[in-house]
């Protein structure tokens, strides 16, 4: 009895969240790994020699592969469950690390990194959904913020190891971390939302009550009630329908669904939030840390110390964001941190431009270091955690897999473009030109967010959905609305309204 009292619902949510977050930490491990892999491969005694162009492909190809993982995961999430999808997403990550260990040429490295990108694409869609369904509304923001904290920890870990160990040894340690994550997910339960969607109501109640407190019993009953209504409605429709009529109905319903405000508005917003997150500079600082320090400060520096210090600052800032995000509204946090991010971009661009042309009246390495740290602070407190938080709160449960998958396409596309083109921009227009381009993209996305992003802090998912729709669902709509389950692309716990005309 004492043991059960000690293992509180909050601690249980911490355990299941750890299985999600360690998977997300692989994002930091993979993107940060290129910052230590490529420089070592460019050494004269490298077993796999690479040039500048090949190095950029090694660094950026996970972003391209994200698209593949993003297409795979919705079907698995909807048909086989969130936990199963989480388990499957870990497999290509572990495979990728061992492929790197055994690599003897560039092709093997690219294949390994592609596998890791697939895993990243799967977890990028899955992570916010799982945490949103596992955790209580009052702690949801903090748990979602922990995603970015673990990503930052992954970057620090791989940079620290890579500064003193070979890339092969570093890959072996990363594979071990992925294996530990696999064990945690094996002992985690399935999402109660998915169990309700499948009609497994007794299991849903058991898991929900294990994860949550008694005060949240009303949410459980509402979720099960909505799932029952939907399953009965779908069964009634399917009894006398021919296959051709089912196909026509599904196509018709899909077309009407994409016209609903609660479907397309969150997607439109997340397209820009994910784009902002990628162009704000998190992945270029992780993948091209050495190049950025060299371009801003110079070559006569203690590179390992500066890299580890920067990554440590990212973790501290990210940890602070977990507590701050519980107090400050999402929009306030977004605008304050992104505005500071724009300041860091523009100030660094001005500093490096003037420095390169001898226009500075005074110069010291501390100035460049401070600018990079300000940039990292904005990333750790805002542009990395907030997209995951907003994604976990913005999408209606009915469309989470489908809408999340469409939105993450913009995450993967922009990740690939930003990382792949950075080295080219650095060589052609300098870091000042590259940073001004990045600032322009970020500023545009911030303006769009200012017009369309609602405040989501301390609001239930139902309230957020109702705001997008413009009103709550009526009982008649709940009973008459058809499900997208036959597309096997997402789960449904609640229904949506008639399409906007």
Tab-separated table of C-alpha atoms in Angstrom:
chain	number	residue	atom	x	y	z
A	1	UNK	CA	0.000	0.000	0.000
A	2	UNK	CA	2.785	2.368	0.892
A	3	UNK	CA	4.444	1.610	-2.399
A	4	UNK	CA	1.299	2.559	-4.308
A	5	UNK	CA	1.054	5.795	-2.335
A	6	UNK	CA	4.665	6.604	-3.130
A	7	UNK	CA	4.236	5.937	-6.868
A	8	UNK	CA	1.952	8.862	-7.555
A	9	UNK	CA	0.185	9.542	-10.883
A	10	UNK	CA	2.714	12.321	-11.516
A	11	UNK	CA	5.624	9.884	-11.180
A	12	UNK	CA	3.876	7.424	-13.483
A	13	UNK	CA	3.447	10.184	-16.051
A	14	UNK	CA	7.150	10.981	-15.639
A	15	UNK	CA	8.015	7.340	-16.399
A	16	UNK	CA	5.928	7.058	-19.570
A	17	UNK	CA	7.068	10.510	-20.687
A	18	UNK	CA	10.682	9.372	-20.263
A	19	UNK	CA	10.078	6.696	-22.901
A	20	UNK	CA	8.875	9.364	-25.307
A	21	UNK	CA	11.543	11.918	-24.431
A	22	UNK	CA	14.486	9.527	-24.736
A	23	UNK	CA	13.224	8.754	-28.215
A	24	UNK	CA	13.099	12.489	-28.925
A	25	UNK	CA	16.606	12.839	-27.450
A	26	UNK	CA	17.766	10.883	-30.474
A	27	UNK	CA	17.011	14.016	-32.526
A	28	UNK	CA	19.733	15.820	-30.599
A	29	UNK	CA	22.091	12.854	-30.788
A	30	UNK	CA	21.649	12.483	-34.541
A	31	UNK	CA	21.890	16.171	-35.447
A	32	UNK	CA	24.730	16.818	-33.020
A	33	UNK	CA	26.619	13.736	-34.197
A	34	UNK	CA	27.323	15.296	-37.593
A	35	UNK	CA	29.205	18.137	-35.864
A	36	UNK	CA	31.768	15.646	-34.569
A	37	UNK	CA	31.544	13.059	-37.363
A	38	UNK	CA	32.202	15.315	-40.371
A	39	UNK	CA	35.294	17.111	-38.925
A	40	UNK	CA	36.826	13.758	-37.952
A	41	UNK	CA	36.147	12.333	-41.412
A	42	UNK	CA	37.832	15.363	-42.970
A	43	UNK	CA	41.072	14.641	-41.158
A	44	UNK	CA	43.975	13.365	-43.323
A	45	UNK	CA	44.051	9.968	-41.555
A	46	UNK	CA	40.270	9.413	-41.813
A	47	UNK	CA	39.199	5.857	-42.788
A	48	UNK	CA	36.339	7.404	-44.821
A	49	UNK	CA	37.554	10.636	-46.473
A	50	UNK	CA	34.844	13.204	-47.249
A	51	UNK	CA	34.844	16.630	-48.871
A	52	UNK	CA	32.772	19.686	-47.960
A	53	UNK	CA	29.814	18.759	-50.180
A	54	UNK	CA	29.668	15.152	-48.963
A	55	UNK	CA	29.819	16.373	-45.380
A	56	UNK	CA	26.744	18.546	-45.930
A	57	UNK	CA	24.829	15.514	-47.230
A	58	UNK	CA	25.815	13.479	-44.184
A	59	UNK	CA	24.622	16.301	-41.942
A	60	UNK	CA	21.339	16.999	-43.740
A	61	UNK	CA	20.028	13.662	-45.014
A	62	UNK	CA	18.123	12.866	-41.763
A	63	UNK	CA	15.939	15.877	-42.541
A	64	UNK	CA	15.095	14.403	-45.953
A	65	UNK	CA	14.342	10.990	-44.428
A	66	UNK	CA	12.023	12.588	-41.900
A	67	UNK	CA	9.395	12.726	-44.650
A	68	UNK	CA	9.422	8.926	-44.964
A	69	UNK	CA	8.983	8.401	-41.229
A	70	UNK	CA	6.301	11.040	-41.188
A	71	UNK	CA	4.270	9.102	-43.785
A	72	UNK	CA	4.756	5.757	-42.056
A	73	UNK	CA	3.763	6.622	-38.510
A	74	UNK	CA	0.114	7.815	-38.872
A	75	UNK	CA	-1.141	4.430	-40.055
A	76	UNK	CA	0.740	2.603	-37.296
A	77	UNK	CA	-0.532	5.050	-34.669
A	78	UNK	CA	-4.142	4.636	-35.743
A	79	UNK	CA	-4.223	0.886	-36.430
A	80	UNK	CA	-1.740	-0.619	-33.980
A	81	UNK	CA	-1.519	1.993	-31.233
A	82	UNK	CA	0.739	4.791	-29.988
A	83	UNK	CA	2.944	2.523	-27.884
A	84	UNK	CA	3.503	0.129	-30.788
A	85	UNK	CA	4.406	3.043	-33.047
A	86	UNK	CA	6.867	4.275	-30.422
A	87	UNK	CA	8.492	0.833	-30.263
A	88	UNK	CA	8.729	0.580	-34.045
A	89	UNK	CA	10.277	4.057	-34.317
A	90	UNK	CA	13.171	3.018	-32.072
A	91	UNK	CA	14.176	0.119	-34.349
A	92	UNK	CA	15.581	2.167	-37.281
A	93	UNK	CA	17.387	4.409	-34.788
A	94	UNK	CA	19.243	1.496	-33.206
A	95	UNK	CA	19.882	0.030	-36.652
A	96	UNK	CA	21.290	3.347	-37.816
A	97	UNK	CA	23.793	3.582	-34.958
A	98	UNK	CA	25.079	0.061	-35.579
A	99	UNK	CA	25.271	0.751	-39.312
A	100	UNK	CA	27.486	3.742	-38.513
A	101	UNK	CA	29.688	1.539	-36.355
A	102	UNK	CA	30.158	-0.901	-39.226
A	103	UNK	CA	30.408	1.708	-42.012
A	104	UNK	CA	33.390	1.493	-44.355
A	105	UNK	CA	32.341	4.074	-46.966
A	106	UNK	CA	30.213	7.172	-47.465
A	107	UNK	CA	27.276	5.200	-48.882
A	108	UNK	CA	26.993	3.165	-45.684
A	109	UNK	CA	27.040	6.339	-43.621
A	110	UNK	CA	24.294	7.912	-45.731
A	111	UNK	CA	22.126	4.806	-45.405
A	112	UNK	CA	22.649	4.787	-41.649
A	113	UNK	CA	21.763	8.458	-41.353
A	114	UNK	CA	18.710	7.908	-43.577
A	115	UNK	CA	17.482	5.181	-41.206
A	116	UNK	CA	17.920	7.557	-38.303
A	117	UNK	CA	15.987	10.226	-40.166
A	118	UNK	CA	13.086	7.795	-40.607
A	119	UNK	CA	13.068	7.220	-36.844
A	120	UNK	CA	13.157	10.975	-36.253
A	121	UNK	CA	10.214	11.500	-38.587
A	122	UNK	CA	8.155	8.905	-36.763
A	123	UNK	CA	8.918	10.260	-33.294
A	124	UNK	CA	8.423	13.896	-34.341
A	125	UNK	CA	4.741	13.193	-35.099
A	126	UNK	CA	4.291	10.693	-32.299
A	127	UNK	CA	6.036	12.389	-29.371
A	128	UNK	CA	3.705	15.348	-28.748
A	129	UNK	CA	0.633	13.166	-29.341
A	130	UNK	CA	1.701	10.544	-26.791
A	131	UNK	CA	2.621	13.067	-24.124
A	132	UNK	CA	-0.595	14.994	-24.737
A	133	UNK	CA	-2.627	11.796	-24.228
A	134	UNK	CA	-0.587	10.411	-21.327
A	135	UNK	CA	-0.426	13.498	-19.105
A	136	UNK	CA	-2.756	15.714	-17.082
A	137	UNK	CA	-3.685	19.141	-18.506
A	138	UNK	CA	-2.074	21.034	-15.603
A	139	UNK	CA	1.307	19.339	-16.203
A	140	UNK	CA	1.044	18.917	-19.955
A	141	UNK	CA	3.006	22.065	-20.840
A	142	UNK	CA	5.936	21.098	-18.616
A	143	UNK	CA	6.019	17.546	-19.954
A	144	UNK	CA	5.904	18.769	-23.539
A	145	UNK	CA	8.722	21.202	-22.779
A	146	UNK	CA	10.810	18.263	-21.564
A	147	UNK	CA	10.978	17.104	-25.194
A	148	UNK	CA	13.238	20.009	-26.069
A	149	UNK	CA	15.208	19.501	-22.853
A	150	UNK	CA	16.054	15.936	-23.810
A	151	UNK	CA	16.941	17.018	-27.354
A	152	UNK	CA	19.322	19.592	-25.861
A	153	UNK	CA	20.761	16.950	-23.543
A	154	UNK	CA	21.322	14.704	-26.544
A	155	UNK	CA	23.246	17.465	-28.331
A	156	UNK	CA	25.407	18.105	-25.257
A	157	UNK	CA	26.066	14.411	-24.741
A	158	UNK	CA	27.139	13.716	-28.314
A	159	UNK	CA	29.236	16.896	-28.578
A	160	UNK	CA	30.966	16.147	-25.270
A	161	UNK	CA	31.731	12.567	-26.237
A	162	UNK	CA	32.794	13.541	-29.746
A	163	UNK	CA	35.219	16.162	-28.447
A	164	UNK	CA	37.298	13.483	-26.736
A	165	UNK	CA	36.249	10.134	-28.269
A	166	UNK	CA	36.217	8.729	-31.786
A	167	UNK	CA	32.999	8.836	-33.782
A	168	UNK	CA	32.780	5.027	-33.605
A	169	UNK	CA	32.851	5.001	-29.790
A	170	UNK	CA	30.358	7.840	-29.665
A	171	UNK	CA	27.984	5.910	-31.947
A	172	UNK	CA	28.209	2.868	-29.656
A	173	UNK	CA	27.181	4.920	-26.610
A	174	UNK	CA	24.299	6.442	-28.571
A	175	UNK	CA	23.097	2.957	-29.529
A	176	UNK	CA	23.078	2.012	-25.840
A	177	UNK	CA	20.919	5.063	-25.027
A	178	UNK	CA	18.417	4.003	-27.687
A	179	UNK	CA	18.327	0.500	-26.190
A	180	UNK	CA	17.524	1.897	-22.726
A	181	UNK	CA	14.668	3.832	-24.305
A	182	UNK	CA	13.399	0.608	-25.867
A	183	UNK	CA	13.195	-1.018	-22.417
A	184	UNK	CA	11.214	1.895	-20.956
A	185	UNK	CA	8.698	1.861	-23.814
A	186	UNK	CA	8.244	-1.915	-23.475
A	187	UNK	CA	7.081	-1.394	-19.879
A	188	UNK	CA	4.878	1.612	-20.694
A	189	UNK	CA	1.096	1.247	-21.216
A	190	UNK	CA	-0.874	2.017	-24.339
A	191	UNK	CA	-2.513	5.435	-24.706
A	192	UNK	CA	-5.974	5.463	-23.056
A	193	UNK	CA	-7.310	7.607	-25.908
A	194	UNK	CA	-6.383	4.953	-28.469
A	195	UNK	CA	-7.851	2.160	-26.309
A	196	UNK	CA	-11.150	4.055	-26.133
A	197	UNK	CA	-11.078	4.539	-29.890
A	198	UNK	CA	-10.707	0.773	-30.361
A	199	UNK	CA	-13.641	-0.010	-28.070
A	200	UNK	CA	-11.403	-1.465	-25.352
A	201	UNK	CA	-13.123	0.531	-22.631
A	202	UNK	CA	-12.144	-1.586	-19.619
A	203	UNK	CA	-8.474	-1.351	-20.585
A	204	UNK	CA	-8.910	2.363	-21.214
A	205	UNK	CA	-10.310	2.907	-17.711
A	206	UNK	CA	-7.563	0.801	-16.145
A	207	UNK	CA	-4.737	2.653	-17.911
A	208	UNK	CA	-6.300	6.096	-17.444
A	209	UNK	CA	-6.807	5.561	-13.705
A	210	UNK	CA	-3.259	4.237	-13.402
A	211	UNK	CA	-1.882	7.349	-15.091
A	212	UNK	CA	-4.187	10.032	-13.690
A	213	UNK	CA	-5.777	11.050	-10.399
A	214	UNK	CA	-9.419	10.599	-9.362
A	215	UNK	CA	-10.077	14.284	-10.031
A	216	UNK	CA	-9.838	13.583	-13.785
A	217	UNK	CA	-12.527	10.900	-13.882
A	218	UNK	CA	-14.867	13.229	-15.782
A	219	UNK	CA	-12.395	13.476	-18.682
A	220	UNK	CA	-12.256	9.673	-18.832
A	221	UNK	CA	-16.018	9.263	-19.028
A	222	UNK	CA	-16.383	11.986	-21.676
A	223	UNK	CA	-13.701	10.336	-23.772
A	224	UNK	CA	-15.351	6.902	-23.564
A	225	UNK	CA	-18.821	8.332	-24.218
A	226	UNK	CA	-17.630	10.062	-27.369
A	227	UNK	CA	-15.856	6.904	-28.558
A	228	UNK	CA	-19.007	4.816	-28.047
A	229	UNK	CA	-21.142	7.261	-30.036
A	230	UNK	CA	-18.680	7.263	-32.910
A	231	UNK	CA	-18.319	3.480	-33.061
A	232	UNK	CA	-22.098	2.981	-33.003
A	233	UNK	CA	-22.607	5.597	-35.704
A	234	UNK	CA	-19.937	4.029	-37.886
A	235	UNK	CA	-21.378	0.539	-37.377
A	236	UNK	CA	-24.851	1.689	-38.373
A	237	UNK	CA	-23.541	3.255	-41.568
A	238	UNK	CA	-21.417	0.246	-42.544
A	239	UNK	CA	-24.125	-2.417	-42.084
A	240	UNK	CA	-25.862	-1.988	-45.435
A	241	UNK	CA	-23.219	-0.205	-47.468
A	242	UNK	CA	-21.570	-1.705	-50.494
A	243	UNK	CA	-17.812	-1.428	-50.959
A	244	UNK	CA	-18.200	1.162	-53.722
A	245	UNK	CA	-20.511	3.274	-51.571
A	246	UNK	CA	-18.046	3.071	-48.700
A	247	UNK	CA	-15.272	4.340	-50.948
A	248	UNK	CA	-17.449	7.177	-52.218
A	249	UNK	CA	-18.492	8.081	-48.692
A	250	UNK	CA	-14.900	8.043	-47.461
A	251	UNK	CA	-13.731	10.237	-50.331
A	252	UNK	CA	-16.645	12.612	-49.813
A	253	UNK	CA	-16.053	12.768	-46.089
A	254	UNK	CA	-12.336	13.327	-46.515
A	255	UNK	CA	-12.973	16.212	-48.907
A	256	UNK	CA	-15.461	17.772	-46.504
A	257	UNK	CA	-13.114	17.247	-43.575
A	258	UNK	CA	-10.255	19.229	-45.095
A	259	UNK	CA	-12.658	22.180	-45.388
A	260	UNK	CA	-13.387	22.250	-41.672
A	261	UNK	CA	-11.840	25.090	-39.718
A	262	UNK	CA	-10.829	22.818	-36.819
A	263	UNK	CA	-8.873	20.727	-39.346
A	264	UNK	CA	-7.106	23.194	-41.649
A	265	UNK	CA	-6.472	26.091	-39.253
A	266	UNK	CA	-4.239	24.132	-36.831
A	267	UNK	CA	-2.353	22.696	-39.818
A	268	UNK	CA	-1.818	26.151	-41.309
A	269	UNK	CA	-0.540	27.466	-37.982
A	270	UNK	CA	1.773	24.507	-37.365
A	271	UNK	CA	3.196	24.761	-40.887
A	272	UNK	CA	4.555	28.161	-39.906
A	273	UNK	CA	5.478	27.244	-36.325
A	274	UNK	CA	7.539	24.255	-37.514
A	275	UNK	CA	9.141	26.398	-40.225
A	276	UNK	CA	9.999	29.028	-37.632
A	277	UNK	CA	11.485	26.387	-35.343
A	278	UNK	CA	13.814	25.047	-38.031
A	279	UNK	CA	15.003	28.403	-39.387
A	280	UNK	CA	15.552	29.819	-35.898
A	281	UNK	CA	18.899	28.018	-35.923
A	282	UNK	CA	18.702	25.065	-33.534
A	283	UNK	CA	19.874	22.446	-35.988
A	284	UNK	CA	22.552	24.553	-37.661
A	285	UNK	CA	24.036	25.261	-34.223
A	286	UNK	CA	23.968	21.532	-33.497
A	287	UNK	CA	25.268	20.362	-36.892
A	288	UNK	CA	27.717	23.173	-37.721
A	289	UNK	CA	28.895	24.239	-34.269
A	290	UNK	CA	32.562	24.367	-35.232
A	291	UNK	CA	31.878	26.319	-38.436
A	292	UNK	CA	29.748	28.907	-36.646
A	293	UNK	CA	32.252	29.479	-33.844
A	294	UNK	CA	35.017	29.818	-36.420
A	295	UNK	CA	33.028	32.252	-38.574
A	296	UNK	CA	31.962	34.452	-35.642
A	297	UNK	CA	35.023	34.334	-33.372
A	298	UNK	CA	37.942	32.904	-35.319
A	299	UNK	CA	40.114	29.808	-35.266
A	300	UNK	CA	42.371	30.616	-32.300
A	301	UNK	CA	39.928	29.354	-29.657
A	302	UNK	CA	39.420	26.405	-27.318
A	303	UNK	CA	36.761	24.758	-29.477
A	304	UNK	CA	35.816	21.759	-27.233
A	305	UNK	CA	35.350	24.031	-24.216
A	306	UNK	CA	33.190	26.513	-26.132
A	307	UNK	CA	31.023	23.748	-27.618
A	308	UNK	CA	30.416	22.023	-24.283
A	309	UNK	CA	29.742	25.358	-22.559
A	310	UNK	CA	27.198	26.305	-25.228
A	311	UNK	CA	25.410	22.968	-24.996
A	312	UNK	CA	25.384	23.164	-21.200
A	313	UNK	CA	23.808	26.620	-21.402
A	314	UNK	CA	21.158	25.169	-23.707
A	315	UNK	CA	20.239	22.542	-21.117
A	316	UNK	CA	20.095	25.072	-18.276
A	317	UNK	CA	17.934	27.416	-20.346
A	318	UNK	CA	15.721	24.548	-21.435
A	319	UNK	CA	15.280	23.360	-17.849
A	320	UNK	CA	14.350	26.890	-16.800
A	321	UNK	CA	11.801	26.992	-19.624
A	322	UNK	CA	9.986	23.997	-18.097
A	323	UNK	CA	9.156	26.078	-15.029
A	324	UNK	CA	8.611	29.343	-16.881
A	325	UNK	CA	6.198	27.776	-19.362
A	326	UNK	CA	3.851	26.911	-16.480
A	327	UNK	CA	3.586	30.593	-15.583
A	328	UNK	CA	3.680	32.437	-18.911
A	329	UNK	CA	1.178	32.248	-21.735
A	330	UNK	CA	2.222	30.454	-24.919
A	331	UNK	CA	1.882	33.513	-27.145
A	332	UNK	CA	3.827	35.708	-24.742
A	333	UNK	CA	6.602	33.128	-24.575
A	334	UNK	CA	6.679	32.760	-28.344
A	335	UNK	CA	6.842	36.463	-29.153
A	336	UNK	CA	9.396	37.329	-26.467
A	337	UNK	CA	11.840	34.533	-27.320
A	338	UNK	CA	11.504	34.822	-31.098
A	339	UNK	CA	11.972	38.597	-30.969
A	340	UNK	CA	15.195	37.993	-29.043
A	341	UNK	CA	16.098	35.352	-31.610
A	342	UNK	CA	15.748	37.934	-34.385
A	343	UNK	CA	17.923	40.318	-32.379
A	344	UNK	CA	20.612	37.620	-32.101
A	345	UNK	CA	20.507	36.916	-35.836
A	346	UNK	CA	20.701	40.571	-36.868
A	347	UNK	CA	23.317	41.508	-34.250
A	348	UNK	CA	25.545	38.570	-35.196
A	349	UNK	CA	25.171	39.441	-38.880
A	350	UNK	CA	26.126	43.070	-38.216
A	351	UNK	CA	29.029	42.064	-35.971
A	352	UNK	CA	30.556	39.573	-38.421
A	353	UNK	CA	30.049	41.943	-41.378
A	354	UNK	CA	31.818	44.804	-39.619
A	355	UNK	CA	34.491	42.509	-38.236
A	356	UNK	CA	35.297	41.126	-41.671
A	357	UNK	CA	35.734	44.627	-43.066
A	358	UNK	CA	37.663	46.101	-40.148
A	359	UNK	CA	34.866	48.491	-39.172
A	360	UNK	CA	34.731	47.644	-35.476
A	361	UNK	CA	36.177	50.294	-33.121
A	362	UNK	CA	36.669	47.555	-30.516
A	363	UNK	CA	36.641	43.771	-30.785
A	364	UNK	CA	37.042	40.875	-28.391
A	365	UNK	CA	36.121	37.152	-28.621
A	366	UNK	CA	33.731	37.640	-25.703
A	367	UNK	CA	31.409	39.665	-27.983
A	368	UNK	CA	31.018	36.808	-30.463
A	369	UNK	CA	30.662	34.256	-27.675
A	370	UNK	CA	27.949	36.362	-26.018
A	371	UNK	CA	26.007	36.699	-29.278
A	372	UNK	CA	26.091	32.942	-29.892
A	373	UNK	CA	24.952	32.295	-26.318
A	374	UNK	CA	22.084	34.772	-26.683
A	375	UNK	CA	21.090	32.940	-29.851
A	376	UNK	CA	21.213	29.602	-28.033
A	377	UNK	CA	19.181	30.997	-25.142
A	378	UNK	CA	16.352	31.957	-27.511
A	379	UNK	CA	16.452	28.491	-29.048
A	380	UNK	CA	16.431	26.618	-25.733
A	381	UNK	CA	13.656	28.658	-24.130
A	382	UNK	CA	11.400	29.231	-27.113
A	383	UNK	CA	11.964	28.064	-30.667
A	384	UNK	CA	12.708	24.419	-29.818
A	385	UNK	CA	10.209	23.637	-27.010
A	386	UNK	CA	7.277	25.751	-28.157
A	387	UNK	CA	6.584	23.972	-31.492
A	388	UNK	CA	6.286	20.642	-29.648
A	389	UNK	CA	4.119	22.179	-26.936
A	390	UNK	CA	1.813	23.884	-29.417
A	391	UNK	CA	1.612	20.740	-31.584
A	392	UNK	CA	0.585	18.715	-28.531
A	393	UNK	CA	-2.226	21.149	-27.736
A	394	UNK	CA	-3.437	22.502	-31.065
A	395	UNK	CA	-4.727	19.496	-33.036
A	396	UNK	CA	-8.187	18.018	-32.350
A	397	UNK	CA	-7.936	14.428	-31.168
A	398	UNK	CA	-9.991	13.288	-34.148
A	399	UNK	CA	-7.350	14.434	-36.619
A	400	UNK	CA	-4.152	14.227	-34.601
A	401	UNK	CA	-2.331	11.634	-36.676
A	402	UNK	CA	-3.427	13.019	-40.035
A	403	UNK	CA	-3.041	16.721	-39.228
A	404	UNK	CA	0.163	16.128	-37.292
A	405	UNK	CA	1.624	14.163	-40.186
A	406	UNK	CA	0.817	16.882	-42.708
A	407	UNK	CA	2.320	19.550	-40.451
A	408	UNK	CA	5.505	17.615	-39.729
A	409	UNK	CA	6.160	17.551	-43.474
A	410	UNK	CA	7.105	21.202	-43.073
A	411	UNK	CA	9.371	20.375	-40.139
A	412	UNK	CA	11.259	17.770	-42.160
A	413	UNK	CA	11.401	19.814	-45.360
A	414	UNK	CA	12.681	22.913	-43.618
A	415	UNK	CA	15.141	20.924	-41.518
A	416	UNK	CA	16.653	19.422	-44.670
A	417	UNK	CA	16.768	22.728	-46.558
A	418	UNK	CA	18.199	24.716	-43.651
A	419	UNK	CA	20.940	22.206	-42.806
A	420	UNK	CA	21.805	21.338	-46.417
A	421	UNK	CA	22.102	24.930	-47.623
A	422	UNK	CA	23.882	26.427	-44.610
A	423	UNK	CA	27.367	25.395	-45.716
A	424	UNK	CA	26.664	26.767	-49.214
A	425	UNK	CA	25.393	30.066	-47.799
A	426	UNK	CA	28.379	30.264	-45.482
A	427	UNK	CA	30.786	29.953	-48.407
A	428	UNK	CA	28.892	32.185	-50.844
A	429	UNK	CA	27.458	35.104	-48.824
A	430	UNK	CA	29.096	34.635	-45.445
A	431	UNK	CA	27.518	34.069	-42.071
A	432	UNK	CA	26.093	37.606	-42.053
A	433	UNK	CA	24.158	36.961	-45.273
A	434	UNK	CA	22.968	33.535	-44.104
A	435	UNK	CA	21.758	34.926	-40.781
A	436	UNK	CA	19.826	37.732	-42.478
A	437	UNK	CA	18.016	35.165	-44.655
A	438	UNK	CA	17.210	33.107	-41.571
A	439	UNK	CA	15.944	36.212	-39.778
A	440	UNK	CA	13.644	37.041	-42.692
A	441	UNK	CA	12.020	33.598	-42.667
A	442	UNK	CA	11.593	33.653	-38.879
A	443	UNK	CA	10.083	37.158	-38.943
A	444	UNK	CA	7.512	36.139	-41.573
A	445	UNK	CA	6.446	33.069	-39.570
A	446	UNK	CA	6.165	35.134	-36.393
A	447	UNK	CA	3.775	37.554	-38.106
A	448	UNK	CA	1.564	34.665	-39.246
A	449	UNK	CA	1.568	33.206	-35.718
A	450	UNK	CA	0.600	36.607	-34.356
A	451	UNK	CA	-2.541	36.683	-36.500
A	452	UNK	CA	-3.720	33.073	-36.235
A	453	UNK	CA	-2.297	31.316	-33.143
A	454	UNK	CA	-4.779	31.151	-30.220
A	455	UNK	CA	-3.695	31.008	-26.595
A	456	UNK	CA	-3.634	27.359	-25.442
A	457	UNK	CA	-2.196	27.525	-21.929
A	458	UNK	CA	-4.321	25.800	-19.237
A	459	UNK	CA	-7.099	25.050	-21.701
A	460	UNK	CA	-8.510	21.622	-22.463
A	461	UNK	CA	-8.103	20.174	-25.926
A	462	UNK	CA	-11.875	20.389	-26.349
A	463	UNK	CA	-11.896	24.129	-25.600
A	464	UNK	CA	-9.122	24.733	-28.129
A	465	UNK	CA	-10.967	22.751	-30.778
A	466	UNK	CA	-14.191	24.642	-30.076
A	467	UNK	CA	-12.357	27.937	-30.604
A	468	UNK	CA	-11.155	26.815	-34.029
A	469	UNK	CA	-14.654	25.656	-34.899
A	470	UNK	CA	-16.226	28.820	-33.550
A	471	UNK	CA	-18.671	27.001	-31.256
A	472	UNK	CA	-19.072	23.756	-29.277
A	473	UNK	CA	-20.383	20.603	-30.944
A	474	UNK	CA	-24.082	19.883	-30.655
A	475	UNK	CA	-25.350	16.433	-29.672
A	476	UNK	CA	-26.792	15.966	-33.156
A	477	UNK	CA	-23.431	16.717	-34.789
A	478	UNK	CA	-21.690	14.306	-32.473
A	479	UNK	CA	-24.050	11.526	-33.480
A	480	UNK	CA	-24.175	12.251	-37.193
A	481	UNK	CA	-20.546	12.975	-37.951
A	482	UNK	CA	-18.729	10.195	-39.758
A	483	UNK	CA	-15.297	8.986	-38.759
A	484	UNK	CA	-12.105	9.062	-40.786
A	485	UNK	CA	-11.074	5.790	-39.211
A	486	UNK	CA	-11.618	3.916	-42.451
A	487	UNK	CA	-8.660	5.865	-43.831
A	488	UNK	CA	-6.602	4.383	-40.988
A	489	UNK	CA	-4.627	7.571	-40.700
A	490	UNK	CA	-5.548	8.813	-37.261
A	491	UNK	CA	-7.568	8.183	-34.100
A	492	UNK	CA	-10.833	9.785	-33.081
A	493	UNK	CA	-12.068	10.578	-29.600
A	494	UNK	CA	-14.332	13.473	-30.529
A	495	UNK	CA	-16.249	14.532	-33.577
A	496	UNK	CA	-15.950	17.698	-35.643
A	497	UNK	CA	-18.464	20.139	-37.021
A	498	UNK	CA	-19.899	20.710	-40.454
A	499	UNK	CA	-17.520	22.134	-43.023
A	500	UNK	CA	-17.167	25.871	-43.323
A	501	UNK	CA	-18.846	27.376	-46.351
